[in-house]
Amino acid sequence: MNSRKATCETGGLSDYLEARRRQVEKALARSLPAASVRPSTIHKAMRYSLLGGGKRLRPILMLATAEACGVDDLANVLPAACVVELIHTYSLIHDDLPCMDDDDLRRGRPTSHKVFGDGVAVLAGDALLTRAFGLLAMVKPSKRYPLSVMIEETATAAGSLQLIAGQVADLEAEGKNLSIADVRFIHERKTAAMIVLPLRLGGMIANATPRQLKALTEFGIALGLAFQIIDDILDVTQSSEQLGKSAGKDLSAAKATYPAVIGLEASRKEAVRLTKKAHSALILLGARGARLGEMGTYLLKREF
Ligand code: GRG
């Protein structure tokens, strides 16, 4: 057994996350044209946002899912893990634009449009999204799930029924009095869809059974909601320096959040309830799902 495998299989969660993060960073760096390739501005902008930090939560969730479903060699999972991080990064670049959330800080650095201008930032987002589907085309399908199914899953999660639906509803919600059901509608689409996607793709690559895929979906929806509620809480309780993005934006932009509708304490309780629900969904995966469960607990307790 090589040392990396030993670390991942027997080590604690932080060793596991660090080992997987390094694998993801390497794969991401290889997934885009070099910054020197003409026209270099676009490749610099793509690399600036993709390789400039980030927790890599979504790709690591995919790798952990594939492992939970019996995959030992992650070589075929890494391109798919990059797909989700590219789509996530595109959405962050576009979300930060002046015509959307208008933010100057992301992942502890000036946002793409602040460095490259609005036009190149829009195109960098577009190019990351397009490249994501190019990478997806290279993933080896499994017996149960042909590539066409994985492409359809990805397009639906990133499209006007999920990620973009959430963003539109979020834009339209600003300054309005929303019910908790409305906020949940937004969070399930804007955030949970991009958490469910890596879980389902990871399961599909691992040839998961339909029951396992259903359990992963339930885990992802509950985890994604809990993750967004914690994000909303941190926006109120942490500084911009701690977060690496502008704090207090939700309140100043009158955003639809759990703390705004039900208060901080009830939001914390809801995040705990959802994390328990996420853990219950994992029972079907048995002992191999333990790492995913640990990640759920870790995200509930995060302070960044
Ligand atoms: C522009 C189509 C489009 C969608 C934008 C991603 C997004 C939707 C908005 C960004 C703001 C926000 C609160 C999104 C919810 C998801 C979320 C919490 C994103 C941040 O994810 P992290 O914390 O970020 O995993 P890092 O930087 O670690 O990758």
Coordinates of C-alpha atoms and ligand atoms in Angstrom, one line a residue:
M1 CA 0.0 0.0 0.0
N2 CA 1.5 3.4 -0.9
S3 CA 1.7 6.2 1.6
R4 CA -1.1 8.3 0.1
K5 CA -3.5 5.3 0.2
A6 CA -2.5 4.6 3.8
T7 CA -3.1 8.2 4.8
C8 CA -6.5 8.3 3.1
E9 CA -7.7 5.0 4.3
T10 CA -6.6 5.1 7.9
G11 CA -5.9 8.7 8.6
G12 CA -8.2 11.4 10.0
L13 CA -10.5 13.6 8.0
S14 CA -8.1 16.5 7.7
D15 CA -5.3 14.3 6.2
Y16 CA -7.9 12.9 3.8
L17 CA -9.2 16.3 2.8
E18 CA -5.6 17.6 2.3
A19 CA -4.6 14.5 0.2
R20 CA -7.7 14.8 -2.0
R21 CA -7.3 18.6 -2.3
R22 CA -3.8 18.2 -3.7
Q23 CA -5.0 15.6 -6.3
V24 CA -7.8 18.0 -7.3
E25 CA -5.4 21.0 -7.5
K26 CA -3.1 19.1 -9.9
A27 CA -6.0 17.9 -12.0
L28 CA -7.5 21.4 -12.2
A29 CA -4.1 23.0 -13.2
R30 CA -4.0 20.5 -16.1
S31 CA -7.6 21.0 -17.1
L32 CA -7.1 24.4 -18.8
P33 CA -4.9 25.8 -21.5
A34 CA -1.7 27.4 -20.2
A35 CA -1.8 31.1 -19.4
S36 CA 0.6 31.8 -22.3
V37 CA -1.8 30.3 -25.0
R38 CA -3.2 33.0 -27.2
P39 CA -5.3 35.0 -26.5
S40 CA -3.5 34.8 -23.1
T41 CA -5.9 37.2 -21.4
I42 CA -8.8 34.7 -21.4
H43 CA -6.6 31.8 -20.2
K44 CA -5.0 34.0 -17.5
A45 CA -8.5 35.0 -16.3
M46 CA -9.8 31.4 -16.4
R47 CA -6.7 30.2 -14.4
Y48 CA -6.9 33.2 -12.0
S49 CA -10.3 32.2 -10.8
L50 CA -10.1 28.5 -11.0
L51 CA -6.7 28.1 -9.3
G52 CA -6.9 30.9 -6.8
G53 CA -8.0 29.1 -3.7
G54 CA -11.3 27.6 -2.8
K55 CA -12.2 24.7 -0.5
R56 CA -12.7 22.2 -3.4
L57 CA -15.6 20.9 -1.5
R58 CA -17.5 19.7 -4.5
P59 CA -14.7 17.7 -6.2
I60 CA -13.7 16.1 -2.9
L61 CA -17.3 15.1 -2.3
M62 CA -17.3 13.4 -5.7
L63 CA -14.0 11.5 -5.0
A64 CA -15.3 10.4 -1.6
T65 CA -18.6 9.3 -3.2
A66 CA -16.8 7.2 -5.8
E67 CA -14.7 5.6 -3.1
A68 CA -17.8 5.0 -1.0
C69 CA -19.2 3.1 -3.9
G70 CA -16.2 0.9 -4.4
V71 CA -13.8 2.8 -6.8
D72 CA -10.1 2.4 -5.8
D73 CA -8.5 4.2 -8.8
L74 CA -9.6 7.8 -8.9
A75 CA -8.0 8.5 -12.3
N76 CA -11.3 8.4 -14.1
V77 CA -13.1 10.4 -11.4
L78 CA -10.7 13.4 -11.3
P79 CA -11.8 14.8 -14.8
A80 CA -15.4 14.7 -13.6
A81 CA -14.4 16.2 -10.3
C82 CA -12.9 19.1 -12.3
V83 CA -16.1 19.5 -14.3
V84 CA -18.0 20.4 -11.2
E85 CA -15.4 22.8 -9.9
L86 CA -15.2 24.5 -13.3
I87 CA -19.0 25.0 -13.3
H88 CA -18.9 26.2 -9.7
T89 CA -16.1 28.7 -10.5
Y90 CA -18.0 30.1 -13.6
S91 CA -21.0 30.7 -11.4
L92 CA -18.9 32.5 -8.8
I93 CA -17.4 34.8 -11.5
H94 CA -20.8 35.7 -12.9
D95 CA -22.4 36.1 -9.5
D96 CA -19.7 38.6 -8.5
L97 CA -20.3 40.8 -11.6
P98 CA -21.7 44.3 -11.1
C99 CA -25.0 43.3 -12.8
M100 CA -25.4 40.5 -10.3
D101 CA -24.1 40.5 -6.7
D102 CA -21.5 43.2 -7.5
D103 CA -18.6 41.9 -5.3
D104 CA -15.0 42.9 -5.2
L105 CA -13.6 40.0 -3.1
R106 CA -13.6 36.3 -3.8
R107 CA -11.5 33.6 -2.3
G108 CA -9.4 36.3 -0.6
R109 CA -8.5 38.1 -3.8
P110 CA -10.1 40.7 -6.1
T111 CA -12.9 39.3 -8.2
S112 CA -12.3 38.5 -11.9
H113 CA -14.0 41.6 -13.3
K114 CA -11.9 43.8 -10.9
V115 CA -8.7 42.4 -12.4
F116 CA -9.7 41.7 -16.0
G117 CA -12.7 43.9 -16.6
D118 CA -16.4 43.0 -17.0
G119 CA -16.1 41.7 -20.6
V120 CA -13.2 39.2 -20.0
A121 CA -14.9 38.1 -16.7
V122 CA -18.1 37.2 -18.5
L123 CA -16.1 35.3 -21.1
A124 CA -13.9 33.6 -18.6
G125 CA -17.1 32.3 -16.9
D126 CA -18.5 31.2 -20.3
A127 CA -15.2 29.5 -21.3
L128 CA -15.1 27.6 -17.9
L129 CA -18.6 26.3 -18.4
T130 CA -17.9 25.3 -22.0
R131 CA -14.6 23.6 -21.0
A132 CA -16.5 21.7 -18.3
F133 CA -18.6 19.9 -20.9
G134 CA -15.4 19.2 -22.9
L135 CA -13.9 17.5 -19.9
L136 CA -17.0 15.6 -19.2
A137 CA -16.8 14.1 -22.7
M138 CA -13.6 12.4 -21.6
V139 CA -15.1 10.6 -18.6
K140 CA -15.4 6.8 -19.0
P141 CA -19.0 5.7 -18.5
S142 CA -20.0 2.8 -16.3
K143 CA -22.2 -0.2 -17.1
R144 CA -25.4 1.3 -15.7
Y145 CA -24.8 4.9 -16.8
P146 CA -23.8 6.0 -20.3
L147 CA -22.1 9.3 -20.8
S148 CA -25.3 10.8 -22.3
V149 CA -26.9 10.3 -18.9
M150 CA -24.0 12.1 -17.1
I151 CA -24.1 14.9 -19.6
E152 CA -27.9 15.4 -19.1
E153 CA -27.5 15.3 -15.3
T154 CA -24.8 18.0 -15.5
A155 CA -26.7 20.2 -18.0
T156 CA -29.9 20.0 -15.9
A157 CA -28.0 20.8 -12.6
A158 CA -26.3 23.9 -14.2
G159 CA -29.3 25.0 -16.2
S160 CA -32.5 27.0 -15.9
L161 CA -34.2 24.4 -13.7
Q162 CA -31.5 24.3 -11.0
L163 CA -28.5 26.6 -10.6
I164 CA -29.7 29.3 -12.9
A165 CA -33.3 29.0 -11.5
G166 CA -31.9 29.6 -8.0
Q167 CA -29.9 32.6 -9.2
V168 CA -32.9 34.1 -10.9
A169 CA -35.2 33.5 -7.9
D170 CA -32.4 35.0 -5.7
L171 CA -32.1 38.1 -7.8
E172 CA -35.9 38.6 -7.9
A173 CA -36.2 38.0 -4.1
E174 CA -34.0 41.0 -3.1
G175 CA -35.8 43.3 -0.8
K176 CA -39.0 41.2 -0.7
N177 CA -40.6 39.4 2.3
L178 CA -40.1 35.7 1.6
S179 CA -41.4 32.6 3.4
I180 CA -39.0 29.9 4.5
A181 CA -40.4 27.8 1.7
D182 CA -39.3 30.5 -0.8
V183 CA -35.8 30.7 0.7
R184 CA -35.6 26.9 0.6
F185 CA -36.6 26.9 -3.1
I186 CA -33.7 29.2 -3.8
H187 CA -31.1 27.3 -1.7
E188 CA -32.1 24.0 -3.2
R189 CA -31.4 25.3 -6.6
K190 CA -28.6 27.8 -6.1
T191 CA -26.5 25.7 -3.7
A192 CA -27.8 22.1 -3.2
A193 CA -27.9 21.4 -7.0
M194 CA -24.1 21.8 -7.2
I195 CA -23.6 19.6 -4.2
V196 CA -26.0 16.9 -5.4
L197 CA -24.3 16.8 -8.9
P198 CA -20.9 15.7 -7.7
L199 CA -22.5 13.0 -5.5
R200 CA -24.6 11.6 -8.3
L201 CA -21.8 11.8 -10.9
G202 CA -19.4 10.1 -8.5
G203 CA -22.0 7.4 -7.9
M204 CA -22.7 7.0 -11.6
I205 CA -19.0 6.6 -12.4
A206 CA -18.8 4.0 -9.7
N207 CA -21.7 2.2 -11.2
A208 CA -23.9 2.7 -8.1
T209 CA -27.2 1.0 -7.8
P210 CA -30.4 3.1 -8.3
R211 CA -31.0 2.8 -4.5
Q212 CA -27.5 4.1 -3.7
L213 CA -28.0 7.0 -6.1
K214 CA -31.3 7.9 -4.4
A215 CA -29.5 7.8 -1.0
L216 CA -26.7 10.0 -2.4
T217 CA -29.3 12.5 -3.7
E218 CA -31.1 12.7 -0.4
F219 CA -27.8 13.1 1.4
G220 CA -26.8 15.9 -1.1
I221 CA -30.1 17.9 -0.8
A222 CA -29.9 17.9 3.0
L223 CA -26.2 18.6 3.1
G224 CA -26.5 21.4 0.4
L225 CA -29.2 23.1 2.4
A226 CA -27.3 22.8 5.7
F227 CA -24.2 24.2 3.9
Q228 CA -26.1 27.2 2.6
I229 CA -27.6 27.9 6.0
I230 CA -24.2 27.8 7.6
D231 CA -23.0 30.1 4.8
D232 CA -25.8 32.5 5.6
I233 CA -24.9 32.4 9.3
L234 CA -21.2 33.0 8.6
D235 CA -22.1 36.0 6.5
V236 CA -23.6 37.6 9.6
T237 CA -21.1 36.4 12.2
Q238 CA -17.7 36.5 10.4
S239 CA -15.5 39.2 9.0
S240 CA -14.6 39.6 5.3
E241 CA -11.0 38.7 6.2
Q242 CA -12.1 35.4 7.8
L243 CA -14.4 34.6 4.9
G244 CA -12.2 35.7 2.0
K245 CA -15.3 37.4 0.5
S246 CA -17.4 40.4 1.5
A247 CA -19.2 39.8 4.8
G248 CA -22.5 41.2 5.7
K249 CA -23.6 41.4 2.1
D250 CA -26.8 39.5 2.6
L251 CA -28.2 42.0 5.1
S252 CA -27.1 45.1 3.1
A253 CA -28.6 43.6 -0.1
A254 CA -31.7 42.4 1.7
K255 CA -31.0 38.9 0.5
A256 CA -33.2 35.8 1.1
T257 CA -31.5 33.9 3.9
Y258 CA -32.5 31.6 6.7
P259 CA -31.2 34.0 9.4
A260 CA -33.2 36.9 7.9
V261 CA -36.4 34.8 8.0
I262 CA -36.1 32.7 11.1
G263 CA -33.2 34.2 13.0
L264 CA -29.7 33.0 13.8
E265 CA -30.5 30.5 16.6
A266 CA -33.4 28.7 14.6
S267 CA -31.1 28.7 11.6
R268 CA -28.4 26.9 13.6
K269 CA -30.9 24.3 14.8
E270 CA -32.1 23.8 11.2
A271 CA -28.6 23.2 10.0
V272 CA -28.1 20.6 12.7
R273 CA -31.4 18.9 11.8
L274 CA -30.5 18.8 8.1
T275 CA -27.1 17.4 8.8
K276 CA -28.7 14.6 10.9
K277 CA -31.0 14.0 8.0
A278 CA -28.0 13.8 5.6
H279 CA -26.4 11.3 7.9
S280 CA -29.5 9.1 7.9
A281 CA -29.5 8.9 4.1
L282 CA -26.0 7.5 4.3
I283 CA -27.0 4.4 6.3
L284 CA -27.6 2.6 3.0
L285 CA -24.0 2.9 2.0
G286 CA -22.8 1.1 5.2
A287 CA -19.3 1.6 6.5
R288 CA -17.9 2.9 3.2
G289 CA -20.1 6.0 3.5
A290 CA -18.3 7.0 6.8
R291 CA -16.1 9.6 5.1
L292 CA -19.1 11.3 3.5
G293 CA -20.7 11.4 6.9
E294 CA -17.5 13.0 8.5
M295 CA -17.5 15.6 5.8
G296 CA -21.1 16.5 6.6
T297 CA -20.2 17.0 10.3
Y298 CA -17.1 19.0 9.3
L299 CA -19.2 21.3 7.1
L300 CA -21.7 22.0 9.9
K301 CA -18.9 23.1 12.2
R302 CA -16.9 25.1 9.6
E303 CA -15.9 28.6 10.4
F304 CA -14.9 29.9 6.9
Ligands
GRG1 C1 -24.3 33.1 -11.8 C2 -25.5 31.0 -12.7 C3 -25.0 31.8 -11.6 C4 -25.1 31.3 -10.3 C5 -24.5 31.9 -9.2 C6 -22.7 30.3 -6.9 C7 -23.8 31.3 -7.0 C8 -24.9 31.1 -7.9 C9 -23.8 32.4 -6.2 C10 -22.7 32.7 -5.3 C11 -23.1 33.1 -4.0 C12 -23.6 32.0 -3.1 C13 -23.9 32.3 -1.7 C14 -23.8 30.8 -3.7 C15 -24.3 29.7 -3.0 C16 -23.3 28.6 -3.1 C17 -22.1 28.9 -2.3 C18 -22.2 28.9 -0.8 C19 -21.0 29.2 -2.9 C20 -19.7 29.3 -2.3 O1 -19.2 28.0 -2.2 P1 -17.9 27.6 -1.4 O2 -18.0 28.1 0.0 O3 -16.8 28.5 -2.1 O4 -17.6 26.2 -1.5 P2 -15.3 28.1 -2.5 O5 -14.7 29.4 -2.8 O6 -14.6 27.5 -1.3 O7 -15.3 27.2 -3.6

